[in-house]
CSV table of N, CA and C in Angstrom, one decimal:
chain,number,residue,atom,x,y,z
A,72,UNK,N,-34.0,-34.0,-2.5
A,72,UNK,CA,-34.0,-32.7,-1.8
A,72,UNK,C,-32.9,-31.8,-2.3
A,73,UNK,N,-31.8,-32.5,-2.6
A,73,UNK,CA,-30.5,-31.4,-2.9
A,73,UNK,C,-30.6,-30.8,-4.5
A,74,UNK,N,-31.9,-31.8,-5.6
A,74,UNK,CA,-31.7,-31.3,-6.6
A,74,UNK,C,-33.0,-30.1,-6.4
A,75,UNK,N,-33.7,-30.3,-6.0
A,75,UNK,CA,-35.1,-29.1,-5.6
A,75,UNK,C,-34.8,-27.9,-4.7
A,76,UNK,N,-33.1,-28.0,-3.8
A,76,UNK,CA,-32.1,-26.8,-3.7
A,76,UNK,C,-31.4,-26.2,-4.7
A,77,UNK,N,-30.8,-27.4,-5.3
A,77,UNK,CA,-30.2,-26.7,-6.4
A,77,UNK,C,-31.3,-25.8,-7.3
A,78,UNK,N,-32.5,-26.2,-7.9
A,78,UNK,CA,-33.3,-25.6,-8.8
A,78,UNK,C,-33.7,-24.5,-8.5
A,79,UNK,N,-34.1,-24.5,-7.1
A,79,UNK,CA,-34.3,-22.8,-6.8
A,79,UNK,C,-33.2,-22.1,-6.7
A,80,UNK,N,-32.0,-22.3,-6.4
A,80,UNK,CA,-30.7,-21.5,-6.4
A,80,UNK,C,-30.2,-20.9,-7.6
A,81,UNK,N,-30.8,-22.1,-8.6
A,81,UNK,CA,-30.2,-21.9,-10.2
A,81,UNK,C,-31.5,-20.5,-10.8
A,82,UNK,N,-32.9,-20.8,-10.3
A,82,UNK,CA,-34.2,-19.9,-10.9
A,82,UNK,C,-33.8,-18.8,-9.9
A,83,UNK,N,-32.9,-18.4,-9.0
A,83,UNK,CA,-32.8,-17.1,-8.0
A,83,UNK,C,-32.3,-16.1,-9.3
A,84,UNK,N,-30.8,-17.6,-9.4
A,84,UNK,CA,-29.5,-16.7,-10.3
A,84,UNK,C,-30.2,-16.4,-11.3
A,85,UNK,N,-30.6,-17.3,-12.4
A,85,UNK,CA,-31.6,-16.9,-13.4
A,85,UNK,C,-32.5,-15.5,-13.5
A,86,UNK,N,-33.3,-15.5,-12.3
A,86,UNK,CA,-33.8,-14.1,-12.2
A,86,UNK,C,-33.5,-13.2,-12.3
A,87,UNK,N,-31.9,-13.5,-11.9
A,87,UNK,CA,-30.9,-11.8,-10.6
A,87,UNK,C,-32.0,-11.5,-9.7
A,88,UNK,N,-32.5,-12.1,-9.1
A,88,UNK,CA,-32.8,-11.9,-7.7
A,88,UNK,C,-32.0,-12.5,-6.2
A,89,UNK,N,-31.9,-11.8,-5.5
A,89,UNK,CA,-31.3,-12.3,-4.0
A,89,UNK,C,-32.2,-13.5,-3.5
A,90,UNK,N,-31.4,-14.7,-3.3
A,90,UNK,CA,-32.2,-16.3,-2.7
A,90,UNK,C,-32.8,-15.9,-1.6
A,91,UNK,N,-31.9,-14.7,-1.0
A,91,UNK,CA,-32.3,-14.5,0.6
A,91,UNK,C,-32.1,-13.3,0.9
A,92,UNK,N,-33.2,-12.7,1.2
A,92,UNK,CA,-32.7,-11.0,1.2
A,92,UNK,C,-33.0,-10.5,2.5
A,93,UNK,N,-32.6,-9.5,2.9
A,93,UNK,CA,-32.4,-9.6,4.1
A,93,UNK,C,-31.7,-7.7,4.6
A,94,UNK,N,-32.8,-7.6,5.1
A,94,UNK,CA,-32.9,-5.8,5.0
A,94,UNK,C,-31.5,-5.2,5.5
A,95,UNK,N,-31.4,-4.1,5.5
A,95,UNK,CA,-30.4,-3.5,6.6
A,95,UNK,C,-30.6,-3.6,7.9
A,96,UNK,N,-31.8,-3.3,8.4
A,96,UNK,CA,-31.9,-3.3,10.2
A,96,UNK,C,-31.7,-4.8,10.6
A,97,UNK,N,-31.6,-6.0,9.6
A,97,UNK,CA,-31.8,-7.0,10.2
A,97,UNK,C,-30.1,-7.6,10.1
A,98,UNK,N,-29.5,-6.4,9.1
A,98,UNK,CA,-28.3,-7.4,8.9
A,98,UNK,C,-26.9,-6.8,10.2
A,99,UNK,N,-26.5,-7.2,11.0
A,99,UNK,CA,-25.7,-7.6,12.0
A,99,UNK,C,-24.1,-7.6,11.9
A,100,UNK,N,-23.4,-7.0,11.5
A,100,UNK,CA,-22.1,-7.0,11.6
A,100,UNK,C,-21.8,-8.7,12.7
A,101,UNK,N,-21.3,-9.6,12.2
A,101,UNK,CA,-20.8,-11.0,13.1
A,101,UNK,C,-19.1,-10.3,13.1
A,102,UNK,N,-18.9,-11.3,14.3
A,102,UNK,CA,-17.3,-11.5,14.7
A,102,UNK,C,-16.4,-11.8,13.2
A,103,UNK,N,-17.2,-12.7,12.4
A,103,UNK,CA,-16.3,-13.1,11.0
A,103,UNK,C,-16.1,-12.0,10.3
A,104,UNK,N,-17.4,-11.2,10.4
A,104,UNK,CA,-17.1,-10.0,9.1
A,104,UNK,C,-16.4,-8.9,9.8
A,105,UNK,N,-16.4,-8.8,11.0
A,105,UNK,CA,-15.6,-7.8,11.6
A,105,UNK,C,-14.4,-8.2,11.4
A,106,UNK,N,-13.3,-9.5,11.5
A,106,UNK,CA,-12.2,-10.1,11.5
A,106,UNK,C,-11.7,-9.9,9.8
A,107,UNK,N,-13.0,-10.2,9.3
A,107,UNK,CA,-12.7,-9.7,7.3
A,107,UNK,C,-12.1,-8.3,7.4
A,108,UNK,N,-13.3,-7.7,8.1
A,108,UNK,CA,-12.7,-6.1,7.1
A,108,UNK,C,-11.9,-5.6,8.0
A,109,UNK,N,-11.0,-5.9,8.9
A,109,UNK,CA,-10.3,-5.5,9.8
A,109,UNK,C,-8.7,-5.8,8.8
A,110,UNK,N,-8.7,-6.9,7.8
A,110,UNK,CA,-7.7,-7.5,7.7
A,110,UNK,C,-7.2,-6.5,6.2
A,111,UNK,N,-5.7,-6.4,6.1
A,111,UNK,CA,-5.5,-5.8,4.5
A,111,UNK,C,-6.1,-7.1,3.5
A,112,UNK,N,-6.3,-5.8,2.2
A,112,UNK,CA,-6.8,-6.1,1.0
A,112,UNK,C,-4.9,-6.7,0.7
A,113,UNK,N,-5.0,-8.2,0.2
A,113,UNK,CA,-4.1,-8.4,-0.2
A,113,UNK,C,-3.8,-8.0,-1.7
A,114,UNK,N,-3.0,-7.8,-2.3
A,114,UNK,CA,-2.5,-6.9,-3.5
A,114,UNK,C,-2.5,-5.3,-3.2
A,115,UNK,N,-2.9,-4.7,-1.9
A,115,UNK,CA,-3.2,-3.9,-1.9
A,115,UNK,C,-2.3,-2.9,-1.3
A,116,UNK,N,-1.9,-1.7,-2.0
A,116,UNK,CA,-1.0,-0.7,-1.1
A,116,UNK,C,-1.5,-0.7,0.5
A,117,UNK,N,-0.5,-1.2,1.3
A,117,UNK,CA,-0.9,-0.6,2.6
A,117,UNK,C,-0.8,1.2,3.0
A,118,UNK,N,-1.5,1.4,4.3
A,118,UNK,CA,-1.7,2.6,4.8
A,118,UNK,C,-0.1,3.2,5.2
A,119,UNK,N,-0.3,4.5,5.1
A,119,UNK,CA,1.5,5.0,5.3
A,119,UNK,C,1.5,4.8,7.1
A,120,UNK,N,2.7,4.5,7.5
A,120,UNK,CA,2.7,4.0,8.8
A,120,UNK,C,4.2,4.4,9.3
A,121,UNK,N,4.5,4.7,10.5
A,121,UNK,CA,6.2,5.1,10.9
A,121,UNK,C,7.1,4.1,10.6
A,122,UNK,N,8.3,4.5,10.3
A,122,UNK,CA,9.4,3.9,10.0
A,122,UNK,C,10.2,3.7,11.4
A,123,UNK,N,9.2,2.4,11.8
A,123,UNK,CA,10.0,1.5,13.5
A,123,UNK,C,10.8,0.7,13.8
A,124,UNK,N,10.3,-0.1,12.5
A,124,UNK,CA,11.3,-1.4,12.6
A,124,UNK,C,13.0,-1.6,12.0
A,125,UNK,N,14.0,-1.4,12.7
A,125,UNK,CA,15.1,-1.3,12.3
A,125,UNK,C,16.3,-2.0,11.1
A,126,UNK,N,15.6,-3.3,11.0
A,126,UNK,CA,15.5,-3.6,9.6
A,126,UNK,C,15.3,-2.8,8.5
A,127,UNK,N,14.5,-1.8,8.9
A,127,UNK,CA,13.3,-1.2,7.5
A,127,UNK,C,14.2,-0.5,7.5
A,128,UNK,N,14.4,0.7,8.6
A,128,UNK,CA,14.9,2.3,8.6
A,128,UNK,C,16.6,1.7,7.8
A,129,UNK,N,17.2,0.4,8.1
A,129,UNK,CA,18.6,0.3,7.9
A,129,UNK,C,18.3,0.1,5.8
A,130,UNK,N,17.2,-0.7,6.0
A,130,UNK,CA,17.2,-1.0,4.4
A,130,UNK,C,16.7,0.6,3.4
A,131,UNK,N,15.7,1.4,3.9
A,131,UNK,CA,15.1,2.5,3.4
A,131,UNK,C,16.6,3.9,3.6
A,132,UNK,N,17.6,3.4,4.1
A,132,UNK,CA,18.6,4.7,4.5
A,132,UNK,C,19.8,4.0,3.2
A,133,UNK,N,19.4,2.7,2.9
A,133,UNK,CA,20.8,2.3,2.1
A,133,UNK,C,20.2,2.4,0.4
A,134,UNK,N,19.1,3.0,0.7
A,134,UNK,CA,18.7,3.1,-0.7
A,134,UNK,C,19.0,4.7,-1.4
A,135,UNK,N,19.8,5.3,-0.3
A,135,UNK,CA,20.1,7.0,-0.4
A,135,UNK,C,21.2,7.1,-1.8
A,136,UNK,N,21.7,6.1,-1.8
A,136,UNK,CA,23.0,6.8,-3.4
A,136,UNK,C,22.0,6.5,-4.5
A,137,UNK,N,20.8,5.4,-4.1
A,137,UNK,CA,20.2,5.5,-5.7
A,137,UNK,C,19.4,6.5,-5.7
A,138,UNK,N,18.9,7.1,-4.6
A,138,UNK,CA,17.4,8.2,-5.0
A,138,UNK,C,18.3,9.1,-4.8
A,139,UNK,N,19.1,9.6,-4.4
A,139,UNK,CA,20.3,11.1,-5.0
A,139,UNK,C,20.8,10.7,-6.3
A,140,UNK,N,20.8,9.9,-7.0
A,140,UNK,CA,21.3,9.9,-8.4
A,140,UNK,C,19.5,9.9,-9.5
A,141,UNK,N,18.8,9.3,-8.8
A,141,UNK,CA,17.6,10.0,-9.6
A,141,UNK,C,16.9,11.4,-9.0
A,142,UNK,N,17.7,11.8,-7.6
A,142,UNK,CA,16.8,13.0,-7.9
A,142,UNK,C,17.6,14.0,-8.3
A,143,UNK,N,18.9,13.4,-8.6
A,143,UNK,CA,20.0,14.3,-9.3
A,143,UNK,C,20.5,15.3,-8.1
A,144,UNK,N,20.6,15.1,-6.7
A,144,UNK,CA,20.7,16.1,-5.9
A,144,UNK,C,21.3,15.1,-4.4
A,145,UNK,N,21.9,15.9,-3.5
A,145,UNK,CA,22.6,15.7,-2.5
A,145,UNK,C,21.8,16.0,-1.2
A,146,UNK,N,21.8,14.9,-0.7
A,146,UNK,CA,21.0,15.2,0.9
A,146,UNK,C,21.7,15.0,2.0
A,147,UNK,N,21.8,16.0,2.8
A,147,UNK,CA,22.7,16.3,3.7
A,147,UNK,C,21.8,16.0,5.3
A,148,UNK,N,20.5,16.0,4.8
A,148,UNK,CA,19.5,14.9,6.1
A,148,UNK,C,18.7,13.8,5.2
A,149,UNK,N,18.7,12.8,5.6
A,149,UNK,CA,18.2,11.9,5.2
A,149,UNK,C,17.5,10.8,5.3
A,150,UNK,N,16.3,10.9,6.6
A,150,UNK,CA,15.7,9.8,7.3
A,150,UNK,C,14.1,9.5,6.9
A,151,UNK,N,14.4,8.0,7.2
A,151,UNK,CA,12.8,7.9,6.5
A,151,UNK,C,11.7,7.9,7.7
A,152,UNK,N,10.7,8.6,7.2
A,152,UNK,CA,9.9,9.1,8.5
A,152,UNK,C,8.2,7.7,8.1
A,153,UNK,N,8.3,7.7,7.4
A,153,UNK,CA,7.2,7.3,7.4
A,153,UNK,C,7.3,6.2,5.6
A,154,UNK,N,6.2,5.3,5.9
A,154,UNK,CA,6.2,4.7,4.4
A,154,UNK,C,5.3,3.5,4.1
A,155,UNK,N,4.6,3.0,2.8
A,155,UNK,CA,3.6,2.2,2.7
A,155,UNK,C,4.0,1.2,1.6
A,156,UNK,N,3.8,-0.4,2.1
A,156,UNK,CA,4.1,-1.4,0.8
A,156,UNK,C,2.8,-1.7,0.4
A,157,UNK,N,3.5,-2.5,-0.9
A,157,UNK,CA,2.5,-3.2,-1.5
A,157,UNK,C,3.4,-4.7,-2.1
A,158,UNK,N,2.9,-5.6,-2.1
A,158,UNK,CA,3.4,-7.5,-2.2
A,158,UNK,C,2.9,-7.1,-3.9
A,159,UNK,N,3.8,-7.6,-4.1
A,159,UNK,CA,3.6,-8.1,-5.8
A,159,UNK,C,4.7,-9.2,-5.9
A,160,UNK,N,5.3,-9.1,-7.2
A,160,UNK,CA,6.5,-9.8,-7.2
A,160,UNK,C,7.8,-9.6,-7.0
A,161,UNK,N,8.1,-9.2,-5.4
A,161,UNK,CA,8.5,-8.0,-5.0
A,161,UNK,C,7.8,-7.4,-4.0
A,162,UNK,N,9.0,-6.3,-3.4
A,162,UNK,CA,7.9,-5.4,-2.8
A,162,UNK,C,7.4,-3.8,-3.4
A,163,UNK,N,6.5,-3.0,-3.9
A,163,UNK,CA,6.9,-1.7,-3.9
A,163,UNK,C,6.5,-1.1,-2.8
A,164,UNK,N,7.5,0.0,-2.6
A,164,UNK,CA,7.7,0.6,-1.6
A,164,UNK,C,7.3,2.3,-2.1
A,165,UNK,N,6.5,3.2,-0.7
A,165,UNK,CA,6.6,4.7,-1.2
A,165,UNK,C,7.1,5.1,0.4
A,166,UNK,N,7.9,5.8,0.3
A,166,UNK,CA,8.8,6.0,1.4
A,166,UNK,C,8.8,7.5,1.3
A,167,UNK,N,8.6,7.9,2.4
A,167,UNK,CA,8.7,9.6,2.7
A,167,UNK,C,10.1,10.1,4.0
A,168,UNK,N,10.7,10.7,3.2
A,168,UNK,CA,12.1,11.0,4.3
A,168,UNK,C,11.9,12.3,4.3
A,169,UNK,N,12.6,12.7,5.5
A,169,UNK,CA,13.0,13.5,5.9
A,169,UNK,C,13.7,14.2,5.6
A,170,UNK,N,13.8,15.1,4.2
A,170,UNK,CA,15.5,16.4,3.8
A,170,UNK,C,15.8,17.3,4.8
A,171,UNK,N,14.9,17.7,5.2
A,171,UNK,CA,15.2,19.2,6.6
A,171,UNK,C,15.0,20.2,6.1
A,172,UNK,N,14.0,20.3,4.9
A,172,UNK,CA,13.7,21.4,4.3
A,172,UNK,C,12.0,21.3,4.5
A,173,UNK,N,11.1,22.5,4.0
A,173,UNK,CA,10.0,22.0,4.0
A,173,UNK,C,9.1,21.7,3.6
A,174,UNK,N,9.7,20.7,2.8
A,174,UNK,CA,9.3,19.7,1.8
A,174,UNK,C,10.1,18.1,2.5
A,175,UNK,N,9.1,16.8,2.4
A,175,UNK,CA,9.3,16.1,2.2
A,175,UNK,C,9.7,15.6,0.8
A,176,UNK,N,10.9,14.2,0.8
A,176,UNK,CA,10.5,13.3,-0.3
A,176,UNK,C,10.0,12.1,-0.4
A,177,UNK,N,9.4,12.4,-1.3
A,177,UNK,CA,8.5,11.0,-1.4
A,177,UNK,C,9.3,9.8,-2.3
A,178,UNK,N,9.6,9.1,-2.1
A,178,UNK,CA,10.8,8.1,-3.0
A,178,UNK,C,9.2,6.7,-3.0
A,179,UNK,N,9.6,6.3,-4.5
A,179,UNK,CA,8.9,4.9,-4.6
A,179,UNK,C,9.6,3.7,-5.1
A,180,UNK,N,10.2,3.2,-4.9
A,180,UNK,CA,11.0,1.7,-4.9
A,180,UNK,C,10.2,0.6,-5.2
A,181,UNK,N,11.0,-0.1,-5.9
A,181,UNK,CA,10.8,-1.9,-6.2
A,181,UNK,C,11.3,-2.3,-5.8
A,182,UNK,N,11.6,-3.5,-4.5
A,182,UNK,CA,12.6,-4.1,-4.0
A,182,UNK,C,12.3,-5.5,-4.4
A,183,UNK,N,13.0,-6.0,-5.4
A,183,UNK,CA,12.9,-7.7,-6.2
A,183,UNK,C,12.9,-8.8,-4.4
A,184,UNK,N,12.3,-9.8,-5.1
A,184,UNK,CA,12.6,-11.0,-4.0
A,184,UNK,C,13.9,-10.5,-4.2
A,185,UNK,N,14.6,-11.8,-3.0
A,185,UNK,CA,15.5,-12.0,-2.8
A,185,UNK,C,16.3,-12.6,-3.6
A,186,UNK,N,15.9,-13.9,-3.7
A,186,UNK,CA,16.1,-15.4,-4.9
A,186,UNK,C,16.7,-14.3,-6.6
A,187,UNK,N,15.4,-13.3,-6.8
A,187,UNK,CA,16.3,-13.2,-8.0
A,187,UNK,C,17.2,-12.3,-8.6
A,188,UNK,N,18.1,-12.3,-7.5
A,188,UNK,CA,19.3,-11.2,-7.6
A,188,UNK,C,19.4,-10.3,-7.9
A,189,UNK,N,17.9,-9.5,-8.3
A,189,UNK,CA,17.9,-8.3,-8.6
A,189,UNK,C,18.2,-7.2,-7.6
A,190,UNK,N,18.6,-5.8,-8.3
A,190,UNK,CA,18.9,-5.0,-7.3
A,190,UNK,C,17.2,-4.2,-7.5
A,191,UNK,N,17.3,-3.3,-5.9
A,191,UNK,CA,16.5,-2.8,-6.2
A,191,UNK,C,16.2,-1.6,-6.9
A,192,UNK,N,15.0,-0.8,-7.5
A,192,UNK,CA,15.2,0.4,-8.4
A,192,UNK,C,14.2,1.3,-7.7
A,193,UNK,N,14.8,2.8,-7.8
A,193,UNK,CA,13.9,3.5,-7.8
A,193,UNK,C,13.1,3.8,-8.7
A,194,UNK,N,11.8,4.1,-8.6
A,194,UNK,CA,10.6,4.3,-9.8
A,194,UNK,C,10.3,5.5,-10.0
A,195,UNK,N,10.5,6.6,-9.1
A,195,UNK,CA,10.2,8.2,-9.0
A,195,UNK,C,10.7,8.6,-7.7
A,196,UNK,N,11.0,10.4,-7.8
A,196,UNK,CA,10.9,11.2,-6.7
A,196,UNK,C,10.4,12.1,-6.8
A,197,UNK,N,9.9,12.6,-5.6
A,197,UNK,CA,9.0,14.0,-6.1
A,197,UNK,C,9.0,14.3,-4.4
A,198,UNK,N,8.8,15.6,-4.5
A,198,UNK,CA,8.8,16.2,-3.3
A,198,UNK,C,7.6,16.8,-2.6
A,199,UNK,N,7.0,16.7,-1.8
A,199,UNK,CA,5.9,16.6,-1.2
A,199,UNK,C,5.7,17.7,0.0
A,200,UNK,N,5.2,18.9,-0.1
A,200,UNK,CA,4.7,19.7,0.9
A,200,UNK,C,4.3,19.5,2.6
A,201,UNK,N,5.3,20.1,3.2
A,201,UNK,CA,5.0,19.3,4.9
A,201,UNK,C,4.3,19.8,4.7
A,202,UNK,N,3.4,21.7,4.9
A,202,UNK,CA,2.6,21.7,5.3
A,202,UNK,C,0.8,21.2,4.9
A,203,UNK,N,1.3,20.1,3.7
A,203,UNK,CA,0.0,19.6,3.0
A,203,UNK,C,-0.1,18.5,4.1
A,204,UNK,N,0.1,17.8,4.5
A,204,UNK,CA,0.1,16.8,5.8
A,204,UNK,C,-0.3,16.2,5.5
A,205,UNK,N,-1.7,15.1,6.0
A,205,UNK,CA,-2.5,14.0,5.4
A,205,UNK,C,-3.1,13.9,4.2
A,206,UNK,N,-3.5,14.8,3.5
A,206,UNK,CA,-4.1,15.4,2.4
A,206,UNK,C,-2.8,15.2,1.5
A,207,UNK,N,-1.7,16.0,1.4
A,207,UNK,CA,-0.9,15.7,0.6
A,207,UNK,C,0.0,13.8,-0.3
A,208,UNK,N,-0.2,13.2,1.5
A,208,UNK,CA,0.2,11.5,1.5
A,208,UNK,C,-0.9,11.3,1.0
A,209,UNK,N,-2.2,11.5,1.1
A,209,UNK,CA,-3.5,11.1,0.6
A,209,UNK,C,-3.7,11.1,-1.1
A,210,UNK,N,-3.3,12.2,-1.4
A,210,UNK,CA,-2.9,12.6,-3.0
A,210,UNK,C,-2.2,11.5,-4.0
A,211,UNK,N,-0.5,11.5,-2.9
A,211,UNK,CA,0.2,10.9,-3.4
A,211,UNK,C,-0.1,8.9,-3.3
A,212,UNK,N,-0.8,8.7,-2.4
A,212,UNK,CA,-1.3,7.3,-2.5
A,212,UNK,C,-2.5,7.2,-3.5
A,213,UNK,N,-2.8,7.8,-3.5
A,213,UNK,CA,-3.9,7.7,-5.2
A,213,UNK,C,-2.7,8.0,-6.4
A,214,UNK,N,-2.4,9.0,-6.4
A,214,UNK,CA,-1.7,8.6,-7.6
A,214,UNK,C,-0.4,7.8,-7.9
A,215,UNK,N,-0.2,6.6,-6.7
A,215,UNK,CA,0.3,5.1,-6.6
A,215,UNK,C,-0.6,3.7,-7.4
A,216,UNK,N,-1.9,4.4,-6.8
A,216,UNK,CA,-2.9,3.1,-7.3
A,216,UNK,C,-3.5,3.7,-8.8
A,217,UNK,N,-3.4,5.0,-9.4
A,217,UNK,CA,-3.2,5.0,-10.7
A,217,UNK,C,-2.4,4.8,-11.4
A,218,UNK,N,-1.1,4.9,-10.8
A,218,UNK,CA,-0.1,4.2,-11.5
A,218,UNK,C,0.6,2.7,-12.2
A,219,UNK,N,-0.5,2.1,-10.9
A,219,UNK,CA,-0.5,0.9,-10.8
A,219,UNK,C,-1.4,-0.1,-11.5
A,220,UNK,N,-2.0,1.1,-11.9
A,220,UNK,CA,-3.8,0.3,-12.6
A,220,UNK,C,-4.3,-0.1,-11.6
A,221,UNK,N,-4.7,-0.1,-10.3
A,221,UNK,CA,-5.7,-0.8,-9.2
A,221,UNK,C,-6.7,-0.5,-10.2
């Protein structure tokens, strides 16, 4: 019985036809696939989200003398408002603060593990239009995952 399974599974593939096909009206969103696509794409930039967690805002505020030395300039307000990772080897980071102008910056960081004593670096700054709002973060997270090769 299991080689007369296998044979048809192997003459499906062979074809490129579906073993089991199975319309739209009949196909059903289950609990499992709802729990799938609910979860992040791992390698994947997460969504930009507030800067809550106090750990974060203390680590994203101590990275202020490297991104004033790459953006060549002095910030006299300087809070991070919002920001999205991505897991590699490492974390990268796109971090949007607060100058008090109106313009955001957009800062992108590499923060090494821990283990290998690297410091972390900034990768770019660039300054980002408040009043572009979703559309503007929208922009700039595509041109993260071009940068990145996704």
């Amino acid at each position: 019985m299991k080689t007369y399974a296998f044979a048809l599974l192997a003459a499906a593939v062979v074809a490129q036809e579906p073993f089991l096909q199975i319309s739209d009206a009949e196909a059903q969103p289950t609990l499992e696939t709802q729990v799938l696509a609910d979860q992040p794409s791992y390698g994947a930039p997460s969504d930009m989200k507030p800067v809550e967690d106090a750990d974060l805002k203390t680590r994203f505020i101590g990275y202020r003398n490297l991104v004033q030395m790459k953006a060549d300039a002095d910030f006299t307000i300087f809070r991070p408002v919002k920001y999205s990772s991505q897991v590699v080897a490492g974390t990268n980071y796109v971090i949007l603060y607060d100058i008090g102008s109106d313009k955001y910056l957009e800062v992108k960081v590499y923060q090494p593990l821990p283990n290998s004593n690297a410091l972390p670096s900034v990768t770019s700054v660039s300054y980002v239009d408040k009043k572009l709002g979703a559309a503007g973060l929208a922009a700039s997270a595509l041109t993260l995952v071009a940068l990145l090769n996704i």
